[in-house]
CSV table of N, CA and C in Angstrom, one decimal:
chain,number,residue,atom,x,y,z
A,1166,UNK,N,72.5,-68.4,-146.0
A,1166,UNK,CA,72.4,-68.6,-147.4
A,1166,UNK,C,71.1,-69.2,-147.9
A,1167,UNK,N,70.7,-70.0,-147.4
A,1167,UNK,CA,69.3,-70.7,-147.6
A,1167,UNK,C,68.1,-69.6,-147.4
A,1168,UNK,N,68.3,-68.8,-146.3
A,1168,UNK,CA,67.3,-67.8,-146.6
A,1168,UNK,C,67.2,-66.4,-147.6
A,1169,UNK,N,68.9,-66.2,-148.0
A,1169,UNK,CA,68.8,-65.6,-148.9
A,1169,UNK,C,68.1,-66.6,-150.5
A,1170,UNK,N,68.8,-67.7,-150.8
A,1170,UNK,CA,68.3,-68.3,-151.5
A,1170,UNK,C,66.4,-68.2,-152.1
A,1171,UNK,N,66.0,-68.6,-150.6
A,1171,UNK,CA,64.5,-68.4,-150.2
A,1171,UNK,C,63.8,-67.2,-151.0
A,1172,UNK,N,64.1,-66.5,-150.2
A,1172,UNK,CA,64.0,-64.9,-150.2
A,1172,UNK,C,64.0,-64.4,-152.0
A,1173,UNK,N,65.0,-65.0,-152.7
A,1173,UNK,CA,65.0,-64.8,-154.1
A,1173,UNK,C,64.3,-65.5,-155.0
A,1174,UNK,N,63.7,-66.9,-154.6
A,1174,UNK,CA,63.1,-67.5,-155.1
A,1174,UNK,C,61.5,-67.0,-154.4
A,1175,UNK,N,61.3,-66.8,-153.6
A,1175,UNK,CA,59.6,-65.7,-153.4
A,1175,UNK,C,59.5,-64.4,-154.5
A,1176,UNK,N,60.8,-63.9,-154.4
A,1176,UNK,CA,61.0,-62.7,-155.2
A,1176,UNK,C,60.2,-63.2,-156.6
A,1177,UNK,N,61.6,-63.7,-157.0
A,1177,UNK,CA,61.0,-64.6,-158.6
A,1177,UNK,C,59.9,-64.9,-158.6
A,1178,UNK,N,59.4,-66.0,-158.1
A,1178,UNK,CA,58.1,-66.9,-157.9
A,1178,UNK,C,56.9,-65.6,-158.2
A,1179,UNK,N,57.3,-65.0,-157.3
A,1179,UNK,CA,55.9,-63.8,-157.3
A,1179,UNK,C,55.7,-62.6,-158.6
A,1180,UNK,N,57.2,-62.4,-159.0
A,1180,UNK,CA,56.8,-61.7,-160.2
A,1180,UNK,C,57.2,-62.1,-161.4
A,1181,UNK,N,57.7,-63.5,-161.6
A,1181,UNK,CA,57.1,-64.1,-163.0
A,1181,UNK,C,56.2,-65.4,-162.4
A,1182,UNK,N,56.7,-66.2,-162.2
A,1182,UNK,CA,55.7,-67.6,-162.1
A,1182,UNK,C,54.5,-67.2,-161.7
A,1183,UNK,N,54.3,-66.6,-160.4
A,1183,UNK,CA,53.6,-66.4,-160.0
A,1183,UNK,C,52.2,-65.9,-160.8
A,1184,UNK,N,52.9,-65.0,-161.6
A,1184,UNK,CA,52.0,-64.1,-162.3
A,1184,UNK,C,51.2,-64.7,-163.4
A,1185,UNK,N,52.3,-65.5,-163.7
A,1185,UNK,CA,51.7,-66.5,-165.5
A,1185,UNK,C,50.5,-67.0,-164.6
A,1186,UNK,N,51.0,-68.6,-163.7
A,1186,UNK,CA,50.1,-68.9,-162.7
A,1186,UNK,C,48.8,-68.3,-162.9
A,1187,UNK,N,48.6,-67.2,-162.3
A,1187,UNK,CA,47.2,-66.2,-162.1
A,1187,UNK,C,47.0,-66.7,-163.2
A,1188,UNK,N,47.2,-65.7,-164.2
A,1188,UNK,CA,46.4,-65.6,-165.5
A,1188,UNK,C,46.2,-66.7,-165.7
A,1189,UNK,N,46.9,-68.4,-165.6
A,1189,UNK,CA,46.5,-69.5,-166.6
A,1189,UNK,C,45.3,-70.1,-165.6
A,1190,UNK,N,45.6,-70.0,-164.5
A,1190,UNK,CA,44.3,-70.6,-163.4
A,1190,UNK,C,43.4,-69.6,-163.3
A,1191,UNK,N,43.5,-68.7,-162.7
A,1191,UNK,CA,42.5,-67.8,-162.9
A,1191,UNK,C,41.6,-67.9,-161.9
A,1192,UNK,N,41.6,-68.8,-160.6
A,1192,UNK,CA,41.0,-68.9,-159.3
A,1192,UNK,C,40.4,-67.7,-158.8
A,1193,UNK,N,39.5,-67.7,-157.9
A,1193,UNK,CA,38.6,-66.7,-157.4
A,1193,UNK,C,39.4,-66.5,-156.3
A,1194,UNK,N,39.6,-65.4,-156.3
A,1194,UNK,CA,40.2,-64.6,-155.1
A,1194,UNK,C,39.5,-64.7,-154.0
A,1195,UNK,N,40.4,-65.0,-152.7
A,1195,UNK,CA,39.8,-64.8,-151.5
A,1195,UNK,C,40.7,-63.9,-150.1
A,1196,UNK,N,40.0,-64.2,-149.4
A,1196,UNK,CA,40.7,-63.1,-148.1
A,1196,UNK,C,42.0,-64.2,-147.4
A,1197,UNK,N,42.5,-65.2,-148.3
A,1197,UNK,CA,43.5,-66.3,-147.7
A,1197,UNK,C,44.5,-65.8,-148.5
A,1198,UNK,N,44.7,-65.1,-150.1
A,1198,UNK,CA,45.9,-64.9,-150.8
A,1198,UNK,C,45.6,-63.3,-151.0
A,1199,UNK,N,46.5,-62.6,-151.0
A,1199,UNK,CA,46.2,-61.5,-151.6
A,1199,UNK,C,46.2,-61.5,-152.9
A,1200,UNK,N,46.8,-62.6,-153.5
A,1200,UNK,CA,46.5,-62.6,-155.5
A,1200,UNK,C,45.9,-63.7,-155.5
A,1201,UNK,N,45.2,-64.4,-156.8
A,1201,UNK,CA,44.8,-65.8,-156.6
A,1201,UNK,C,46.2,-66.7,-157.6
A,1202,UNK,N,46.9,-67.3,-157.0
A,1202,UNK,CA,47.8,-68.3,-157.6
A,1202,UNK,C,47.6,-69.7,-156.8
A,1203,UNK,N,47.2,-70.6,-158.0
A,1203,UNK,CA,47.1,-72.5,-157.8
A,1203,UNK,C,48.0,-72.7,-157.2
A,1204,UNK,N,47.7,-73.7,-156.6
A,1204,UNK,CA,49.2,-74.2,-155.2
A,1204,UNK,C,50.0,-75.2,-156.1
A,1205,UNK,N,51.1,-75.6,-156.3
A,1205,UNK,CA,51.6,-77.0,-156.4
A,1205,UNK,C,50.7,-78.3,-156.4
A,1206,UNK,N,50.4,-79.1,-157.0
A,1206,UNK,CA,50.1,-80.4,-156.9
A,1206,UNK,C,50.7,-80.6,-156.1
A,1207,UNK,N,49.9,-81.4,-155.4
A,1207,UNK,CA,50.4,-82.2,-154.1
A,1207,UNK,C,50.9,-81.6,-153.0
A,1208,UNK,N,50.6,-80.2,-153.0
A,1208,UNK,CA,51.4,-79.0,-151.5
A,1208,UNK,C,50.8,-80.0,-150.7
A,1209,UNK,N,49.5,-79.4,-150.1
A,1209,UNK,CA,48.2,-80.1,-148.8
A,1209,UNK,C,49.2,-81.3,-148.4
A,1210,UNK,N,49.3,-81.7,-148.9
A,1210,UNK,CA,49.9,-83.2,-148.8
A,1210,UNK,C,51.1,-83.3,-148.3
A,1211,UNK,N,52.2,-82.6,-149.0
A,1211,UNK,CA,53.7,-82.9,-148.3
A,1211,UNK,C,53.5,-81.6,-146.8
A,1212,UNK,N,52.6,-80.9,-147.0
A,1212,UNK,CA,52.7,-80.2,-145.5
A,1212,UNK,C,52.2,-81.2,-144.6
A,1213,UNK,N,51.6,-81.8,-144.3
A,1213,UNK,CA,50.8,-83.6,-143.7
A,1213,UNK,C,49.6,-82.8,-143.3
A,1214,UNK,N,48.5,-82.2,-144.3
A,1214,UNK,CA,47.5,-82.0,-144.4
A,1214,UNK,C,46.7,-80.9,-143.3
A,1215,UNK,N,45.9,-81.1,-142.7
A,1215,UNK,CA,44.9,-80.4,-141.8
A,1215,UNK,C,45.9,-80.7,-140.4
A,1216,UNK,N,46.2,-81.8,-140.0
A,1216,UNK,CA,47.2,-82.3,-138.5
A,1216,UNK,C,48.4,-81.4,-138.6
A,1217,UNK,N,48.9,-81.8,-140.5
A,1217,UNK,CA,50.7,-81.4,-140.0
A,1217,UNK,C,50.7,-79.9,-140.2
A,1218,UNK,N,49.8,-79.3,-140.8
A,1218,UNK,CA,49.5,-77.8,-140.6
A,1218,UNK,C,49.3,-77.2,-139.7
A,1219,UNK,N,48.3,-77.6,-138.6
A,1219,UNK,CA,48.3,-77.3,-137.5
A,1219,UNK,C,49.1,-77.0,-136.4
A,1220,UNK,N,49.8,-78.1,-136.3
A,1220,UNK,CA,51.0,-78.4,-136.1
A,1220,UNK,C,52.3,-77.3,-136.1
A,1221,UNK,N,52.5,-77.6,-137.6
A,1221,UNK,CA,53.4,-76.7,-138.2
A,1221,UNK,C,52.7,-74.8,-137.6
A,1222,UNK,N,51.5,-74.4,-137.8
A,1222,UNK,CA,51.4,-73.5,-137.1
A,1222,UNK,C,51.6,-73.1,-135.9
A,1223,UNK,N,51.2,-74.2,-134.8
A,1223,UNK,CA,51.2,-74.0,-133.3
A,1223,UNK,C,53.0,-74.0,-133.3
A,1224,UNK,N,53.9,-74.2,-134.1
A,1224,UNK,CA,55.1,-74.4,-133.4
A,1224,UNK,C,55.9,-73.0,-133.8
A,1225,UNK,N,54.6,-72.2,-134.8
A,1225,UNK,CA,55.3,-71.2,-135.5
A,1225,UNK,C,55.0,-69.6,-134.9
A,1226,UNK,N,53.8,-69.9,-134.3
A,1226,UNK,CA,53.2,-69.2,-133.5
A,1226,UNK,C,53.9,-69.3,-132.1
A,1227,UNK,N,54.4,-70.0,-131.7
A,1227,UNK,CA,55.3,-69.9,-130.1
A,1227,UNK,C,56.5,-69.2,-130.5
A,1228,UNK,N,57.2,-69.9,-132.0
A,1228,UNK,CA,58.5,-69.1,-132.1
A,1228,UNK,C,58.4,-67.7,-132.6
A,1229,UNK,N,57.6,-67.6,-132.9
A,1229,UNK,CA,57.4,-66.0,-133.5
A,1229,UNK,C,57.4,-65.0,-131.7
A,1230,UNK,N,56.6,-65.2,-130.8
A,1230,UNK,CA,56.6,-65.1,-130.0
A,1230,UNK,C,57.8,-64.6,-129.2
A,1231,UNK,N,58.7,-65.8,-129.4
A,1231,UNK,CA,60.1,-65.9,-128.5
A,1231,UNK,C,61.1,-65.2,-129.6
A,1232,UNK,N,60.7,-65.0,-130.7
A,1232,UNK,CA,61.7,-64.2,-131.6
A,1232,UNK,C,62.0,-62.7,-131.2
A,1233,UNK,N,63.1,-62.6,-130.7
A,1233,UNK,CA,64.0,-61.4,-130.5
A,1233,UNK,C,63.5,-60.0,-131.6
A,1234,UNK,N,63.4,-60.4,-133.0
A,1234,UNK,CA,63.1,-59.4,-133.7
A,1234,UNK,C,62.0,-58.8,-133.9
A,1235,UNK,N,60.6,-59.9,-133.6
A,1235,UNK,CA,59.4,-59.6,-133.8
A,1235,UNK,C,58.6,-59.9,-132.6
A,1236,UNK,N,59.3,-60.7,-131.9
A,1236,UNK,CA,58.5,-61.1,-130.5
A,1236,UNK,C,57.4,-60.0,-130.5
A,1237,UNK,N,57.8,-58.8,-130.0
A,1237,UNK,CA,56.4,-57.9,-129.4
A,1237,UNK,C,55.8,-58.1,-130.1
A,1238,UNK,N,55.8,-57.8,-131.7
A,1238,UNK,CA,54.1,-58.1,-132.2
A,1238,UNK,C,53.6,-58.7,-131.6
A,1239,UNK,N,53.6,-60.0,-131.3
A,1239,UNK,CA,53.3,-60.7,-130.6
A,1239,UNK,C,52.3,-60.7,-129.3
A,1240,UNK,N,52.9,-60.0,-128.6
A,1240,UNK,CA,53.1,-60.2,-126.9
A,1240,UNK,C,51.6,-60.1,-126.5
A,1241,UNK,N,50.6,-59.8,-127.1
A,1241,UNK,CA,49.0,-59.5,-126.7
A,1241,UNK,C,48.1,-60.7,-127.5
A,1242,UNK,N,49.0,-61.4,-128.3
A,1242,UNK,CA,48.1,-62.1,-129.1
A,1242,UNK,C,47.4,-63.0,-128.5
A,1243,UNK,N,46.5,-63.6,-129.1
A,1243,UNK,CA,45.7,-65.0,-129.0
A,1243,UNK,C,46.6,-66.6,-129.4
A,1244,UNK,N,47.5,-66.9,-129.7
A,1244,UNK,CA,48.3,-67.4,-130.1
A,1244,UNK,C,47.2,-69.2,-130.3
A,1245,UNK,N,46.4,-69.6,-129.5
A,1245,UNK,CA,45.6,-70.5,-129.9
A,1245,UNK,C,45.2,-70.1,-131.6
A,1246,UNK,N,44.3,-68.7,-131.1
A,1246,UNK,CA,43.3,-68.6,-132.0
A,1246,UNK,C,44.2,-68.2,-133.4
A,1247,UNK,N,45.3,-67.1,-133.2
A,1247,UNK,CA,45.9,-66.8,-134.2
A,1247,UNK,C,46.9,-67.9,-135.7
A,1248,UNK,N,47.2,-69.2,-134.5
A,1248,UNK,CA,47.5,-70.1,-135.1
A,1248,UNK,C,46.6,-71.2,-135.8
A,1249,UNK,N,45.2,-71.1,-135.4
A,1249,UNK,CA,44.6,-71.5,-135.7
A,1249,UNK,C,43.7,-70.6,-137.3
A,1250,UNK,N,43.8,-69.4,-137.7
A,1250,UNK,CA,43.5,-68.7,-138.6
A,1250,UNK,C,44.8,-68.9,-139.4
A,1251,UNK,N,46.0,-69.2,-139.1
A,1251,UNK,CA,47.0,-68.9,-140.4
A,1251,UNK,C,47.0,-70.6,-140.9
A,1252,UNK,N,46.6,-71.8,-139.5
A,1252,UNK,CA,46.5,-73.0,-140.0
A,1252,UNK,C,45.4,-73.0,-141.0
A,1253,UNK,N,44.1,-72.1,-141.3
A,1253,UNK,CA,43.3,-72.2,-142.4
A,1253,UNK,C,43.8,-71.6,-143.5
A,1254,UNK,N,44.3,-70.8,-143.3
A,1254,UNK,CA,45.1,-69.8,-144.4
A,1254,UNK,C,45.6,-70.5,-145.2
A,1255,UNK,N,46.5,-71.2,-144.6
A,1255,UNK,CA,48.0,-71.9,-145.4
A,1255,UNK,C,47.1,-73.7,-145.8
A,1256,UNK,N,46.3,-74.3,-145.4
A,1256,UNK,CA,45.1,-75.1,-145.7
A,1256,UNK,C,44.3,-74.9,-146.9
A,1257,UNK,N,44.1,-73.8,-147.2
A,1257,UNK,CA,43.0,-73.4,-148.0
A,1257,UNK,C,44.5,-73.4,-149.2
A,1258,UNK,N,45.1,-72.2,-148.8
A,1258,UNK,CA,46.2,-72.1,-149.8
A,1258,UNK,C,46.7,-73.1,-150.7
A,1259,UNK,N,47.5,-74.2,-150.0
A,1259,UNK,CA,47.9,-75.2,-150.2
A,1259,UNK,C,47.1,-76.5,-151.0
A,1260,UNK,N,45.3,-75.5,-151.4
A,1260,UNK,CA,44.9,-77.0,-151.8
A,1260,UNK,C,44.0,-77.4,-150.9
A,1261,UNK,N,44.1,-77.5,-149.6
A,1261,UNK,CA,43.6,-77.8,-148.7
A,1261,UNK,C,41.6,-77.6,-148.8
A,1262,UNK,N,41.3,-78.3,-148.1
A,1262,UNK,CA,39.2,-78.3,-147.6
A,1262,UNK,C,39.4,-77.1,-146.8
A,1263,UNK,N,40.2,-76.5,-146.1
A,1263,UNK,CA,39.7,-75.4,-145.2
A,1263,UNK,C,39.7,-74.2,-145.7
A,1264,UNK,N,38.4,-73.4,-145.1
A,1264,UNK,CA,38.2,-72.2,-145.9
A,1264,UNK,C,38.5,-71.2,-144.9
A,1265,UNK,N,39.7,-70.4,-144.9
A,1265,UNK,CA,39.9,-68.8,-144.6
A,1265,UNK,C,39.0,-68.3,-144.2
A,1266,UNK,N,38.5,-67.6,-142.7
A,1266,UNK,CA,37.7,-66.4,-142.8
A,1266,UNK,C,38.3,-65.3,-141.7
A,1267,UNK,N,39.0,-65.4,-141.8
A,1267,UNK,CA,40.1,-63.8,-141.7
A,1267,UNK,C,39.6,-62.7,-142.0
A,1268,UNK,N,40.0,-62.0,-141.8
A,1268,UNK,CA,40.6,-60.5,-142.4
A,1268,UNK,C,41.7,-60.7,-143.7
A,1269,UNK,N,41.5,-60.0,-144.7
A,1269,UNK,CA,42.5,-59.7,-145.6
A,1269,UNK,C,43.4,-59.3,-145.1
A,1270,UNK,N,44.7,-59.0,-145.9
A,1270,UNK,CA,46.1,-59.2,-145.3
A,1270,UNK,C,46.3,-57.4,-145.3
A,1271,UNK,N,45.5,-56.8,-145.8
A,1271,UNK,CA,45.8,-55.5,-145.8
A,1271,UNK,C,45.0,-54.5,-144.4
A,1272,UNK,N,43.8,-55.3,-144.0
A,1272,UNK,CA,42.7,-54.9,-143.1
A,1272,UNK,C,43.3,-55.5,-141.6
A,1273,UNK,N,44.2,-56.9,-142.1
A,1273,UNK,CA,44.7,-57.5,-140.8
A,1273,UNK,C,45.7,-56.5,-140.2
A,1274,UNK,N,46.8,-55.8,-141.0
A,1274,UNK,CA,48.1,-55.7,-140.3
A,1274,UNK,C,47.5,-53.9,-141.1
A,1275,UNK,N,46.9,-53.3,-141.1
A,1275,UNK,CA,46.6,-51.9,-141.3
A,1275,UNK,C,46.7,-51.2,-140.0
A,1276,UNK,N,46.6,-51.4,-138.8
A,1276,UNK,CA,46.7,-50.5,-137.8
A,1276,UNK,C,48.3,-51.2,-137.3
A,1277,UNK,N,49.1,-51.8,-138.0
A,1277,UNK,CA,50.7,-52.1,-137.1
A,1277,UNK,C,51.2,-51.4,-138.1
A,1278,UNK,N,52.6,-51.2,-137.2
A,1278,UNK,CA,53.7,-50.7,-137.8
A,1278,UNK,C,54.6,-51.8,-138.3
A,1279,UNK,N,54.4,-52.1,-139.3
A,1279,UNK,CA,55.3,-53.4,-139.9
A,1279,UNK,C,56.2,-52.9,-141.0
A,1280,UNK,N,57.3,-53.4,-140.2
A,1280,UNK,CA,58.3,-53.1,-142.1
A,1280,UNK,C,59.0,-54.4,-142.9
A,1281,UNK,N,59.8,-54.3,-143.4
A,1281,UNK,CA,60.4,-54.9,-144.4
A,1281,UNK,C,61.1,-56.2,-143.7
A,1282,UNK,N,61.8,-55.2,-142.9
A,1282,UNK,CA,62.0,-56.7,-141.4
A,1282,UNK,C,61.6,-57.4,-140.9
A,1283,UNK,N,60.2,-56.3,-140.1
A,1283,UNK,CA,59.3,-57.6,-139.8
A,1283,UNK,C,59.2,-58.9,-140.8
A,1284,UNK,N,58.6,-58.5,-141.9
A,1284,UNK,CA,58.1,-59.4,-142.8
A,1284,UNK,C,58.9,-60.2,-142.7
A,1285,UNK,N,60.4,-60.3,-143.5
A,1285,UNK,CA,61.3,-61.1,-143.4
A,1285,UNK,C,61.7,-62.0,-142.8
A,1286,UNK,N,61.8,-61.2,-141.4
A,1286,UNK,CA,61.6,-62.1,-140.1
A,1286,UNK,C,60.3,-63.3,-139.7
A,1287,UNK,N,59.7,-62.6,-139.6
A,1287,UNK,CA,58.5,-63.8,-139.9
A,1287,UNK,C,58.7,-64.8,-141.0
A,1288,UNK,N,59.7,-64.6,-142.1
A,1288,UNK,CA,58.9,-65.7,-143.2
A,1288,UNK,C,60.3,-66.0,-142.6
A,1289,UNK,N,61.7,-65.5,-142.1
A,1289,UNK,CA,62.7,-66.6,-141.2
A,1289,UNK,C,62.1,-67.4,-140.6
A,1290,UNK,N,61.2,-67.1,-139.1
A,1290,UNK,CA,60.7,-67.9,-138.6
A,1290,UNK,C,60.3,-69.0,-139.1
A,1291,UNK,N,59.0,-68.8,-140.2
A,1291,UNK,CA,58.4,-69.6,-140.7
A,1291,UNK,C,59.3,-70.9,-141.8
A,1292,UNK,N,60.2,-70.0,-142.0
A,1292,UNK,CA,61.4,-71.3,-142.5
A,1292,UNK,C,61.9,-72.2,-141.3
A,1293,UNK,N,62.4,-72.1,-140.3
A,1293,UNK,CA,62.7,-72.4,-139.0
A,1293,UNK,C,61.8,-73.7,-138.8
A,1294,UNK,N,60.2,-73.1,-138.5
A,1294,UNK,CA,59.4,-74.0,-138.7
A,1294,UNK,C,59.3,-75.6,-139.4
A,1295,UNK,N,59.3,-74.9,-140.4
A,1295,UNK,CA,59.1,-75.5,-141.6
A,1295,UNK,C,60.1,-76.9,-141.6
A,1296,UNK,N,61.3,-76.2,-141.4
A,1296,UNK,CA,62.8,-77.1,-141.0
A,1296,UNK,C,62.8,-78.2,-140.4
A,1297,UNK,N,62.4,-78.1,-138.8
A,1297,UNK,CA,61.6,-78.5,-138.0
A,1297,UNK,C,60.7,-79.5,-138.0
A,1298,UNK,N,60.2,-79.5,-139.1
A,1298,UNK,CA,59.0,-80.7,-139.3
A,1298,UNK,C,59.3,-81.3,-140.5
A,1299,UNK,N,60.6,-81.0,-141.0
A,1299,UNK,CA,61.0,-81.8,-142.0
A,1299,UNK,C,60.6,-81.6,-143.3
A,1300,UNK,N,59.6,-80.2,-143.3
A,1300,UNK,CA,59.3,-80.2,-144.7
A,1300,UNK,C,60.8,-79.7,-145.8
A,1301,UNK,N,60.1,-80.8,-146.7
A,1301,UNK,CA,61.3,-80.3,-148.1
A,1301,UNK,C,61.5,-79.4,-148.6
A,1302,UNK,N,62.5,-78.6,-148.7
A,1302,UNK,CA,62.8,-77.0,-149.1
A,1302,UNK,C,62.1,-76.8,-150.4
A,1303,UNK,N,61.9,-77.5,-151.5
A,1303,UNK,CA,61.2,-77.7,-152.4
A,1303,UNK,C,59.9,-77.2,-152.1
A,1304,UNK,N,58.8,-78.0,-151.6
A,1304,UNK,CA,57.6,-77.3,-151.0
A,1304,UNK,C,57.4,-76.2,-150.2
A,1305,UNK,N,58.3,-76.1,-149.6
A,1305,UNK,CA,58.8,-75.0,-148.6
A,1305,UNK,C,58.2,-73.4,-149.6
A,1306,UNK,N,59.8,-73.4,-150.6
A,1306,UNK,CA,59.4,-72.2,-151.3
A,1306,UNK,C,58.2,-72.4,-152.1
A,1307,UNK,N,57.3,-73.6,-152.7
A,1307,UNK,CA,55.7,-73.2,-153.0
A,1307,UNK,C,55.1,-72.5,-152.1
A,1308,UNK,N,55.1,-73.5,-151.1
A,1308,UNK,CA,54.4,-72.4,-150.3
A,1308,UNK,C,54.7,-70.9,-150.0
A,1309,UNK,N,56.2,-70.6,-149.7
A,1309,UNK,CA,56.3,-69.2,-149.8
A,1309,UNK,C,56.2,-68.2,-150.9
A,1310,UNK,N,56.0,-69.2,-151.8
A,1310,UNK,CA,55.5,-68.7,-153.4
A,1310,UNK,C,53.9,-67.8,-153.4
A,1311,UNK,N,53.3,-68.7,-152.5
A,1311,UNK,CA,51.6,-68.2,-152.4
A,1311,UNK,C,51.7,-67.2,-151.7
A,1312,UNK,N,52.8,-67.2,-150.2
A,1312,UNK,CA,52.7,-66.2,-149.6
A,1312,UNK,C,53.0,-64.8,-150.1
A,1313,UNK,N,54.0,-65.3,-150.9
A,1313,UNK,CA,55.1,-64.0,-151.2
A,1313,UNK,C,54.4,-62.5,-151.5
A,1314,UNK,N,53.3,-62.8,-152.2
A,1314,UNK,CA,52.5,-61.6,-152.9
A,1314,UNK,C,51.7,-60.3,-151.6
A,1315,UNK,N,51.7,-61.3,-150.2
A,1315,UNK,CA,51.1,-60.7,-149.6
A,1315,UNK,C,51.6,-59.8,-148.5
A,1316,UNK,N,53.4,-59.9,-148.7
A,1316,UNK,CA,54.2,-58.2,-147.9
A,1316,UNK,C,53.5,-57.2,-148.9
A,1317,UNK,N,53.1,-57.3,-149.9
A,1317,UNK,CA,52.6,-55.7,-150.7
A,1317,UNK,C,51.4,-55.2,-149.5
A,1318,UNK,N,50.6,-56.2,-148.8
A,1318,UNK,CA,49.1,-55.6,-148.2
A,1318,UNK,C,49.8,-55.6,-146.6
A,1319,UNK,N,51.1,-56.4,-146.0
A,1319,UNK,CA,50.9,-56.5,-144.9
A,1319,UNK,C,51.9,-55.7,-144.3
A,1320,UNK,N,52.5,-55.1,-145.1
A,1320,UNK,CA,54.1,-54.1,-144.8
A,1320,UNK,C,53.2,-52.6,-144.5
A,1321,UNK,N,53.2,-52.1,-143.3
A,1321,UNK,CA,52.5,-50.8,-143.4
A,1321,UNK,C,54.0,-49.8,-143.6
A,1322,UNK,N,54.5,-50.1,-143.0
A,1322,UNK,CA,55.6,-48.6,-143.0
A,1322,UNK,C,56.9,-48.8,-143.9
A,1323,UNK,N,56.8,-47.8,-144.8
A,1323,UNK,CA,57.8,-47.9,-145.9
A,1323,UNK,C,58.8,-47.0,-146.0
């Protein structure tokens, strides 16, 4: 229920909040969002910054790994390094001093076969996570508010 909940509120978040958002901030786009939308006051912060990001990634990057439905993406990764790029991502995202230098979300996942599942699955995981470290469901969906826009670039097979 909570991740249907989730799931509906990314929905929402991305195609109205999200949207006003844009237009009223109007931030410069970077290769960290696929749209530009302002984080929450005070995100950086209830995630516990640059540490509890990290963190929160390294534990998200092992479980994605051991996940039944998406494991194989996985199975070749760099899992240091890859957790260490979504730890900037979601850093930068959130507010955060760290600056993204990735691949965009469309150039990253253009040669996989990713669907609708995948996606889903991952942002389960990433709730799982999230859980885990205690963050507040409240911040939780901000954050998956910023993410949400980016299944349009990272979903290859439709």
């Amino acid at each position: 229920m909570k991740t249907l909940i989730a799931s509906t509120v990314l929905t929402l978040l991305a195609l109205s909040g999200g949207a006003a958002l844009a237009q009223a901030m109007q931030p410069a786009p970077s290769a960290a969002s696929a749209y530009p939308v302002a984080p929450a006051p005070g995100l950086y912060e209830a995630f516990g910054e640059q540490a509890g990001i990290r963190s929160l990634m390294d534990d998200f990057v092992q479980r994605l790994r051991s996940d039944a439905r998406i494991g194989d993406q996985f199975k070749n990764t760099n899992l240091p390094n890859l957790a260490k790029s979504l730890g900037d991502q979601l850093c930068q995202l959130s507010g955060g001093p760290c600056v993204y230098k990735g691949a965009d979300m469309k150039t990253a996942h253009q040669d996989r076969d990713i669907t609708k599942a995948h996606f889903n699955a991952l942002v389960e995981v990433l709730q799982d996570s999230m859980n885990a470290r205690g963050i507040p469901f409240a911040r939780q969906n901000q954050m998956l508010a910023l993410l949400a826009p980016m299944h349009r670039d990272a979903i290859t097979v439709r």
